[in-house]
């Protein structure tokens, strides 16, 4: 369920490679790509910072918040945050090796267990459990990459039983995938008023845990290929579109 978070000034993604330097911040290290290393000319291309956000929503939120705060203090705020990585897919809708782009990023286990079942914090009268990426951007990313759009759940514990899988599907019928960082990334982005996007490549099926059936290599290859198609979309995206 690892996540790499490209935290971006203007846009850009996996089609960028080449010279970079490290920027050390409290608790995180950014890899800052040189505009000259972009596939597109520097004048047209964005600049991009990449960080490994860590595992779980708390660490992801802290890491991204550090990067966003540093950018704001430098007078160079970010325009978009992309949470990208691998995750579990709900069969049959999100098979192994497929891509999923979130039109809703939802915390699946933020709430309370009661005698009547699980209650999200929103039903307890506070907090939020869902962030929604820009609709136009999600549509364009789905069209360019072949990713399916739907809900991506954020969990703190990877689902490993049929019972929990059924419970999640009952509560979130539009869920295509689960991962461990997206909601934390989205919370940090929302605090800075920055839009967020989540892209996942499916490495395993959500259900009874079967580590031997995971296909991490194939998922990472699919994610890399998806990013190659994503970069032009992000370069042309208008941040002021809903």
PDB file of C-alpha atoms in Angstrom:
ATOM      1  CA  UNK A   1       0.000   0.000   0.000  1.00  0.00           C
ATOM      2  CA  UNK A   2       3.004   2.286  -0.363  1.00  0.00           C
ATOM      3  CA  UNK A   3       2.465   5.763  -1.708  1.00  0.00           C
ATOM      4  CA  UNK A   4       4.717   8.179  -3.492  1.00  0.00           C
ATOM      5  CA  UNK A   5       3.303  11.672  -3.495  1.00  0.00           C
ATOM      6  CA  UNK A   6       4.349  13.995  -6.293  1.00  0.00           C
ATOM      7  CA  UNK A   7       3.660  17.406  -4.766  1.00  0.00           C
ATOM      8  CA  UNK A   8       3.531  19.748  -7.700  1.00  0.00           C
ATOM      9  CA  UNK A   9       4.061  23.303  -8.730  1.00  0.00           C
ATOM     10  CA  UNK A  10       1.836  23.619 -11.807  1.00  0.00           C
ATOM     11  CA  UNK A  11       1.599  19.863 -12.575  1.00  0.00           C
ATOM     12  CA  UNK A  12       3.611  16.998 -14.075  1.00  0.00           C
ATOM     13  CA  UNK A  13       4.357  13.397 -13.196  1.00  0.00           C
ATOM     14  CA  UNK A  14       6.075  10.177 -14.206  1.00  0.00           C
ATOM     15  CA  UNK A  15       7.145  11.265 -17.676  1.00  0.00           C
ATOM     16  CA  UNK A  16       9.729  13.475 -15.979  1.00  0.00           C
ATOM     17  CA  UNK A  17      13.179  12.110 -15.377  1.00  0.00           C
ATOM     18  CA  UNK A  18      16.692  13.420 -15.148  1.00  0.00           C
ATOM     19  CA  UNK A  19      18.675  15.773 -12.919  1.00  0.00           C
ATOM     20  CA  UNK A  20      17.279  16.490  -9.512  1.00  0.00           C
ATOM     21  CA  UNK A  21      18.446  17.663  -6.139  1.00  0.00           C
ATOM     22  CA  UNK A  22      17.284  16.929  -2.645  1.00  0.00           C
ATOM     23  CA  UNK A  23      15.540  19.436  -0.424  1.00  0.00           C
ATOM     24  CA  UNK A  24      15.526  18.452   3.230  1.00  0.00           C
ATOM     25  CA  UNK A  25      12.575  19.530   5.348  1.00  0.00           C
ATOM     26  CA  UNK A  26      11.591  18.541   8.892  1.00  0.00           C
ATOM     27  CA  UNK A  27      10.808  14.847   8.660  1.00  0.00           C
ATOM     28  CA  UNK A  28      10.840  14.606   4.852  1.00  0.00           C
ATOM     29  CA  UNK A  29      13.168  14.912   1.890  1.00  0.00           C
ATOM     30  CA  UNK A  30      11.880  16.242  -1.424  1.00  0.00           C
ATOM     31  CA  UNK A  31      13.401  15.235  -4.725  1.00  0.00           C
ATOM     32  CA  UNK A  32      13.126  18.387  -6.781  1.00  0.00           C
ATOM     33  CA  UNK A  33      13.295  17.774 -10.522  1.00  0.00           C
ATOM     34  CA  UNK A  34      14.962  20.351 -12.685  1.00  0.00           C
ATOM     35  CA  UNK A  35      12.630  21.905 -15.266  1.00  0.00           C
ATOM     36  CA  UNK A  36      15.349  21.224 -17.808  1.00  0.00           C
ATOM     37  CA  UNK A  37      14.883  17.513 -17.198  1.00  0.00           C
ATOM     38  CA  UNK A  38      11.275  17.536 -18.346  1.00  0.00           C
ATOM     39  CA  UNK A  39      10.177  15.885 -21.544  1.00  0.00           C
ATOM     40  CA  UNK A  40       8.543  19.124 -22.621  1.00  0.00           C
ATOM     41  CA  UNK A  41      10.519  22.385 -22.996  1.00  0.00           C
ATOM     42  CA  UNK A  42      11.119  24.214 -19.703  1.00  0.00           C
ATOM     43  CA  UNK A  43       8.994  27.153 -20.802  1.00  0.00           C
ATOM     44  CA  UNK A  44       5.973  24.900 -21.273  1.00  0.00           C
ATOM     45  CA  UNK A  45       6.626  22.298 -18.659  1.00  0.00           C
ATOM     46  CA  UNK A  46       5.890  22.362 -14.966  1.00  0.00           C
ATOM     47  CA  UNK A  47       8.262  21.795 -12.105  1.00  0.00           C
ATOM     48  CA  UNK A  48       7.715  18.898  -9.793  1.00  0.00           C
ATOM     49  CA  UNK A  49       8.715  17.804  -6.314  1.00  0.00           C
ATOM     50  CA  UNK A  50       8.520  14.141  -5.366  1.00  0.00           C
ATOM     51  CA  UNK A  51       8.412  12.695  -1.882  1.00  0.00           C
ATOM     52  CA  UNK A  52       7.884   9.245  -0.440  1.00  0.00           C
ATOM     53  CA  UNK A  53       5.083   9.987   1.983  1.00  0.00           C
ATOM     54  CA  UNK A  54       5.403   6.846   4.090  1.00  0.00           C
ATOM     55  CA  UNK A  55       2.824   4.279   5.129  1.00  0.00           C
ATOM     56  CA  UNK A  56      -0.512   5.223   6.661  1.00  0.00           C
ATOM     57  CA  UNK A  57      -2.694   8.331   6.674  1.00  0.00           C
ATOM     58  CA  UNK A  58      -1.016  10.046   9.621  1.00  0.00           C
ATOM     59  CA  UNK A  59       2.526   9.943   8.246  1.00  0.00           C
ATOM     60  CA  UNK A  60       1.300  10.817   4.762  1.00  0.00           C
ATOM     61  CA  UNK A  61      -0.557  13.858   6.101  1.00  0.00           C
ATOM     62  CA  UNK A  62       2.448  15.024   8.115  1.00  0.00           C
ATOM     63  CA  UNK A  63       4.859  14.593   5.196  1.00  0.00           C
ATOM     64  CA  UNK A  64       2.675  16.414   2.683  1.00  0.00           C
ATOM     65  CA  UNK A  65       1.844  19.168   5.163  1.00  0.00           C
ATOM     66  CA  UNK A  66       5.572  19.797   5.675  1.00  0.00           C
ATOM     67  CA  UNK A  67       6.098  20.150   1.917  1.00  0.00           C
ATOM     68  CA  UNK A  68       3.066  22.370   1.405  1.00  0.00           C
ATOM     69  CA  UNK A  69       3.981  24.615   4.312  1.00  0.00           C
ATOM     70  CA  UNK A  70       7.548  25.002   3.062  1.00  0.00           C
ATOM     71  CA  UNK A  71       6.287  25.928  -0.390  1.00  0.00           C
ATOM     72  CA  UNK A  72       3.909  28.511   1.010  1.00  0.00           C
ATOM     73  CA  UNK A  73       6.625  30.061   3.186  1.00  0.00           C
ATOM     74  CA  UNK A  74       8.956  30.231   0.178  1.00  0.00           C
ATOM     75  CA  UNK A  75       6.313  32.162  -1.739  1.00  0.00           C
ATOM     76  CA  UNK A  76       5.994  29.298  -4.232  1.00  0.00           C
ATOM     77  CA  UNK A  77       2.802  27.462  -3.263  1.00  0.00           C
ATOM     78  CA  UNK A  78       1.833  24.246  -4.968  1.00  0.00           C
ATOM     79  CA  UNK A  79      -1.051  24.003  -7.437  1.00  0.00           C
ATOM     80  CA  UNK A  80      -1.816  20.296  -7.078  1.00  0.00           C
ATOM     81  CA  UNK A  81      -0.990  17.282  -4.934  1.00  0.00           C
ATOM     82  CA  UNK A  82      -1.022  13.823  -6.500  1.00  0.00           C
ATOM     83  CA  UNK A  83      -1.105  10.789  -4.233  1.00  0.00           C
ATOM     84  CA  UNK A  84       0.122   7.843  -6.274  1.00  0.00           C
ATOM     85  CA  UNK A  85       0.946   4.267  -5.452  1.00  0.00           C
ATOM     86  CA  UNK A  86      -0.347   0.730  -5.354  1.00  0.00           C
ATOM     87  CA  UNK A  87      -3.364  -0.620  -3.526  1.00  0.00           C
ATOM     88  CA  UNK A  88      -5.951  -3.345  -3.278  1.00  0.00           C
ATOM     89  CA  UNK A  89      -8.722  -3.575  -5.846  1.00  0.00           C
ATOM     90  CA  UNK A  90     -12.267  -4.740  -5.236  1.00  0.00           C
ATOM     91  CA  UNK A  91     -12.958  -7.593  -7.647  1.00  0.00           C
ATOM     92  CA  UNK A  92     -14.264  -7.796 -10.285  1.00  0.00           C
ATOM     93  CA  UNK A  93     -14.362  -4.025 -10.828  1.00  0.00           C
ATOM     94  CA  UNK A  94     -10.645  -3.345 -10.342  1.00  0.00           C
ATOM     95  CA  UNK A  95      -8.565  -6.336 -11.478  1.00  0.00           C
ATOM     96  CA  UNK A  96      -4.862  -6.823 -10.864  1.00  0.00           C
ATOM     97  CA  UNK A  97      -2.726  -4.427 -12.872  1.00  0.00           C
ATOM     98  CA  UNK A  98      -5.537  -1.976 -13.570  1.00  0.00           C
ATOM     99  CA  UNK A  99      -5.504   1.724 -12.711  1.00  0.00           C
ATOM    100  CA  UNK A 100      -8.020   3.515 -10.510  1.00  0.00           C
ATOM    101  CA  UNK A 101      -8.413   7.285 -10.207  1.00  0.00           C
ATOM    102  CA  UNK A 102     -10.373   8.552  -7.214  1.00  0.00           C
ATOM    103  CA  UNK A 103     -13.405  10.730  -7.730  1.00  0.00           C
ATOM    104  CA  UNK A 104     -13.903  10.392  -3.961  1.00  0.00           C
ATOM    105  CA  UNK A 105     -11.177   9.845  -1.368  1.00  0.00           C
ATOM    106  CA  UNK A 106     -12.873   8.401   1.698  1.00  0.00           C
ATOM    107  CA  UNK A 107     -11.629   7.402   5.147  1.00  0.00           C
ATOM    108  CA  UNK A 108     -13.256   3.997   5.591  1.00  0.00           C
ATOM    109  CA  UNK A 109     -12.525   3.437   9.277  1.00  0.00           C
ATOM    110  CA  UNK A 110     -12.646   6.927  10.788  1.00  0.00           C
ATOM    111  CA  UNK A 111     -15.552   6.733  13.203  1.00  0.00           C
ATOM    112  CA  UNK A 112     -16.968   4.511  15.918  1.00  0.00           C
ATOM    113  CA  UNK A 113     -18.119   0.932  16.267  1.00  0.00           C
ATOM    114  CA  UNK A 114     -21.564   0.697  17.848  1.00  0.00           C
ATOM    115  CA  UNK A 115     -24.058  -2.053  18.579  1.00  0.00           C
ATOM    116  CA  UNK A 116     -25.812  -1.002  15.378  1.00  0.00           C
ATOM    117  CA  UNK A 117     -22.637  -1.139  13.310  1.00  0.00           C
ATOM    118  CA  UNK A 118     -20.000   1.327  12.194  1.00  0.00           C
ATOM    119  CA  UNK A 119     -20.710   5.072  12.297  1.00  0.00           C
ATOM    120  CA  UNK A 120     -18.452   7.528  10.429  1.00  0.00           C
ATOM    121  CA  UNK A 121     -17.420  10.663  12.267  1.00  0.00           C
ATOM    122  CA  UNK A 122     -19.810  12.717  10.153  1.00  0.00           C
ATOM    123  CA  UNK A 123     -22.744  10.839  11.678  1.00  0.00           C
ATOM    124  CA  UNK A 124     -21.278  11.526  15.111  1.00  0.00           C
ATOM    125  CA  UNK A 125     -21.568  15.233  14.379  1.00  0.00           C
ATOM    126  CA  UNK A 126     -18.038  16.317  13.509  1.00  0.00           C
ATOM    127  CA  UNK A 127     -15.206  15.975  11.032  1.00  0.00           C
ATOM    128  CA  UNK A 128     -15.200  14.858   7.433  1.00  0.00           C
ATOM    129  CA  UNK A 129     -14.593  11.496   5.801  1.00  0.00           C
ATOM    130  CA  UNK A 130     -14.515  12.356   2.093  1.00  0.00           C
ATOM    131  CA  UNK A 131     -12.561  14.653  -0.183  1.00  0.00           C
ATOM    132  CA  UNK A 132     -13.438  15.060  -3.862  1.00  0.00           C
ATOM    133  CA  UNK A 133     -10.776  15.742  -6.476  1.00  0.00           C
ATOM    134  CA  UNK A 134     -11.619  18.162  -9.324  1.00  0.00           C
ATOM    135  CA  UNK A 135     -14.238  16.492 -11.539  1.00  0.00           C
ATOM    136  CA  UNK A 136     -12.829  17.738 -14.838  1.00  0.00           C
ATOM    137  CA  UNK A 137      -9.336  16.569 -13.935  1.00  0.00           C
ATOM    138  CA  UNK A 138     -10.577  13.116 -12.917  1.00  0.00           C
ATOM    139  CA  UNK A 139     -12.410  12.759 -16.233  1.00  0.00           C
ATOM    140  CA  UNK A 140      -9.359  13.765 -18.229  1.00  0.00           C
ATOM    141  CA  UNK A 141      -7.041  11.485 -16.263  1.00  0.00           C
ATOM    142  CA  UNK A 142      -9.414   8.540 -16.713  1.00  0.00           C
ATOM    143  CA  UNK A 143      -9.648   9.164 -20.445  1.00  0.00           C
ATOM    144  CA  UNK A 144      -5.889   9.525 -20.895  1.00  0.00           C
ATOM    145  CA  UNK A 145      -4.760   6.590 -18.756  1.00  0.00           C
ATOM    146  CA  UNK A 146      -7.634   4.147 -19.058  1.00  0.00           C
ATOM    147  CA  UNK A 147      -8.118   4.303 -15.304  1.00  0.00           C
ATOM    148  CA  UNK A 148     -11.540   3.628 -13.905  1.00  0.00           C
ATOM    149  CA  UNK A 149     -12.976   6.424 -11.756  1.00  0.00           C
ATOM    150  CA  UNK A 150     -14.602   5.659  -8.416  1.00  0.00           C
ATOM    151  CA  UNK A 151     -14.146   5.800  -4.672  1.00  0.00           C
ATOM    152  CA  UNK A 152     -10.749   4.948  -3.245  1.00  0.00           C
ATOM    153  CA  UNK A 153     -10.955   4.054   0.431  1.00  0.00           C
ATOM    154  CA  UNK A 154      -8.243   4.937   2.931  1.00  0.00           C
ATOM    155  CA  UNK A 155      -7.755   2.341   5.653  1.00  0.00           C
ATOM    156  CA  UNK A 156      -5.309   2.066   8.522  1.00  0.00           C
ATOM    157  CA  UNK A 157      -5.512  -1.734   8.467  1.00  0.00           C
ATOM    158  CA  UNK A 158      -5.332  -3.620   5.176  1.00  0.00           C
ATOM    159  CA  UNK A 159      -8.435  -5.713   4.596  1.00  0.00           C
ATOM    160  CA  UNK A 160      -7.694  -9.427   4.919  1.00  0.00           C
ATOM    161  CA  UNK A 161     -11.014 -11.214   5.422  1.00  0.00           C
ATOM    162  CA  UNK A 162     -14.146 -11.841   3.414  1.00  0.00           C
ATOM    163  CA  UNK A 163     -16.273 -10.399   6.220  1.00  0.00           C
ATOM    164  CA  UNK A 164     -14.515  -7.042   6.260  1.00  0.00           C
ATOM    165  CA  UNK A 165     -14.545  -6.914   2.473  1.00  0.00           C
ATOM    166  CA  UNK A 166     -18.308  -7.414   2.440  1.00  0.00           C
ATOM    167  CA  UNK A 167     -18.781  -4.770   5.130  1.00  0.00           C
ATOM    168  CA  UNK A 168     -16.740  -2.219   3.193  1.00  0.00           C
ATOM    169  CA  UNK A 169     -18.621  -2.909  -0.020  1.00  0.00           C
ATOM    170  CA  UNK A 170     -21.934  -2.568   1.794  1.00  0.00           C
ATOM    171  CA  UNK A 171     -20.950   0.823   3.232  1.00  0.00           C
ATOM    172  CA  UNK A 172     -19.188   2.023   0.100  1.00  0.00           C
ATOM    173  CA  UNK A 173     -20.826   0.443  -2.965  1.00  0.00           C
ATOM    174  CA  UNK A 174     -18.817   2.662  -5.361  1.00  0.00           C
ATOM    175  CA  UNK A 175     -15.468   1.644  -3.885  1.00  0.00           C
ATOM    176  CA  UNK A 176     -12.969   0.390  -6.437  1.00  0.00           C
ATOM    177  CA  UNK A 177      -9.835   0.232  -4.318  1.00  0.00           C
ATOM    178  CA  UNK A 178      -8.359   0.641  -0.862  1.00  0.00           C
ATOM    179  CA  UNK A 179      -5.013   2.099   0.150  1.00  0.00           C
ATOM    180  CA  UNK A 180      -3.502   3.619   3.267  1.00  0.00           C
ATOM    181  CA  UNK A 181      -2.554   7.219   2.512  1.00  0.00           C
ATOM    182  CA  UNK A 182      -4.965   9.085   0.255  1.00  0.00           C
ATOM    183  CA  UNK A 183      -7.201  10.608   2.901  1.00  0.00           C
ATOM    184  CA  UNK A 184      -4.218  11.847   4.907  1.00  0.00           C
ATOM    185  CA  UNK A 185      -2.761  13.460   1.798  1.00  0.00           C
ATOM    186  CA  UNK A 186      -6.140  15.010   0.989  1.00  0.00           C
ATOM    187  CA  UNK A 187      -6.509  16.418   4.511  1.00  0.00           C
ATOM    188  CA  UNK A 188      -3.122  18.135   4.249  1.00  0.00           C
ATOM    189  CA  UNK A 189      -3.958  19.497   0.809  1.00  0.00           C
ATOM    190  CA  UNK A 190      -7.358  20.757   1.953  1.00  0.00           C
ATOM    191  CA  UNK A 191      -5.768  22.628   4.853  1.00  0.00           C
ATOM    192  CA  UNK A 192      -3.748  24.578   2.285  1.00  0.00           C
ATOM    193  CA  UNK A 193      -6.595  24.977  -0.174  1.00  0.00           C
ATOM    194  CA  UNK A 194      -4.779  22.852  -2.771  1.00  0.00           C
ATOM    195  CA  UNK A 195      -6.645  20.335  -4.962  1.00  0.00           C
ATOM    196  CA  UNK A 196      -5.715  16.666  -4.737  1.00  0.00           C
ATOM    197  CA  UNK A 197      -5.690  13.695  -7.080  1.00  0.00           C
ATOM    198  CA  UNK A 198      -5.257  10.017  -6.172  1.00  0.00           C
ATOM    199  CA  UNK A 199      -4.099   7.397  -8.662  1.00  0.00           C
ATOM    200  CA  UNK A 200      -3.700   3.732  -7.721  1.00  0.00           C
ATOM    201  CA  UNK A 201      -2.433   0.674  -9.554  1.00  0.00           C
ATOM    202  CA  UNK A 202      -3.985  -2.539  -8.266  1.00  0.00           C
ATOM    203  CA  UNK A 203      -1.447  -4.980  -6.844  1.00  0.00           C
ATOM    204  CA  UNK A 204      -3.809  -7.330  -5.009  1.00  0.00           C
ATOM    205  CA  UNK A 205      -7.452  -8.174  -4.573  1.00  0.00           C
ATOM    206  CA  UNK A 206      -9.277  -6.856  -1.515  1.00  0.00           C
ATOM    207  CA  UNK A 207     -10.376  -9.958   0.365  1.00  0.00           C
ATOM    208  CA  UNK A 208      -8.879 -12.873   2.299  1.00  0.00           C
ATOM    209  CA  UNK A 209      -5.175 -12.177   2.616  1.00  0.00           C
ATOM    210  CA  UNK A 210      -3.096 -14.128   0.107  1.00  0.00           C
ATOM    211  CA  UNK A 211       0.339 -12.552  -0.087  1.00  0.00           C
ATOM    212  CA  UNK A 212       1.458 -15.025  -2.764  1.00  0.00           C
ATOM    213  CA  UNK A 213      -1.174 -13.648  -5.139  1.00  0.00           C
ATOM    214  CA  UNK A 214       0.049 -10.054  -4.929  1.00  0.00           C
ATOM    215  CA  UNK A 215       1.544  -8.636  -8.121  1.00  0.00           C
ATOM    216  CA  UNK A 216       3.511  -5.620  -6.955  1.00  0.00           C
ATOM    217  CA  UNK A 217       5.887  -5.545  -9.910  1.00  0.00           C
ATOM    218  CA  UNK A 218       3.066  -5.537 -12.434  1.00  0.00           C
ATOM    219  CA  UNK A 219       1.247  -2.830 -10.502  1.00  0.00           C
ATOM    220  CA  UNK A 220       4.298  -0.583 -10.384  1.00  0.00           C
ATOM    221  CA  UNK A 221       4.809  -1.071 -14.117  1.00  0.00           C
ATOM    222  CA  UNK A 222       1.182  -0.090 -14.745  1.00  0.00           C
ATOM    223  CA  UNK A 223       1.591   2.965 -12.526  1.00  0.00           C
ATOM    224  CA  UNK A 224       4.721   4.045 -14.392  1.00  0.00           C
ATOM    225  CA  UNK A 225       2.977   3.656 -17.736  1.00  0.00           C
ATOM    226  CA  UNK A 226      -0.027   5.573 -16.429  1.00  0.00           C
ATOM    227  CA  UNK A 227       2.138   8.462 -15.329  1.00  0.00           C
ATOM    228  CA  UNK A 228       3.644   8.671 -18.792  1.00  0.00           C
ATOM    229  CA  UNK A 229       0.143   9.376 -20.091  1.00  0.00           C
ATOM    230  CA  UNK A 230      -0.782  11.589 -17.157  1.00  0.00           C
ATOM    231  CA  UNK A 231       1.851  14.281 -17.610  1.00  0.00           C
ATOM    232  CA  UNK A 232       0.292  15.976 -20.680  1.00  0.00           C
ATOM    233  CA  UNK A 233      -3.082  16.084 -18.918  1.00  0.00           C
ATOM    234  CA  UNK A 234      -1.639  17.818 -15.887  1.00  0.00           C
ATOM    235  CA  UNK A 235       0.348  20.251 -18.014  1.00  0.00           C
ATOM    236  CA  UNK A 236      -2.814  21.446 -19.769  1.00  0.00           C
ATOM    237  CA  UNK A 237      -5.104  21.307 -16.743  1.00  0.00           C
ATOM    238  CA  UNK A 238      -6.644  24.567 -15.596  1.00  0.00           C
ATOM    239  CA  UNK A 239      -6.499  24.709 -11.770  1.00  0.00           C
ATOM    240  CA  UNK A 240      -9.568  26.940 -11.764  1.00  0.00           C
ATOM    241  CA  UNK A 241     -11.776  24.249 -13.301  1.00  0.00           C
ATOM    242  CA  UNK A 242     -14.102  22.506 -10.798  1.00  0.00           C
TER     243      UNK A 242
END
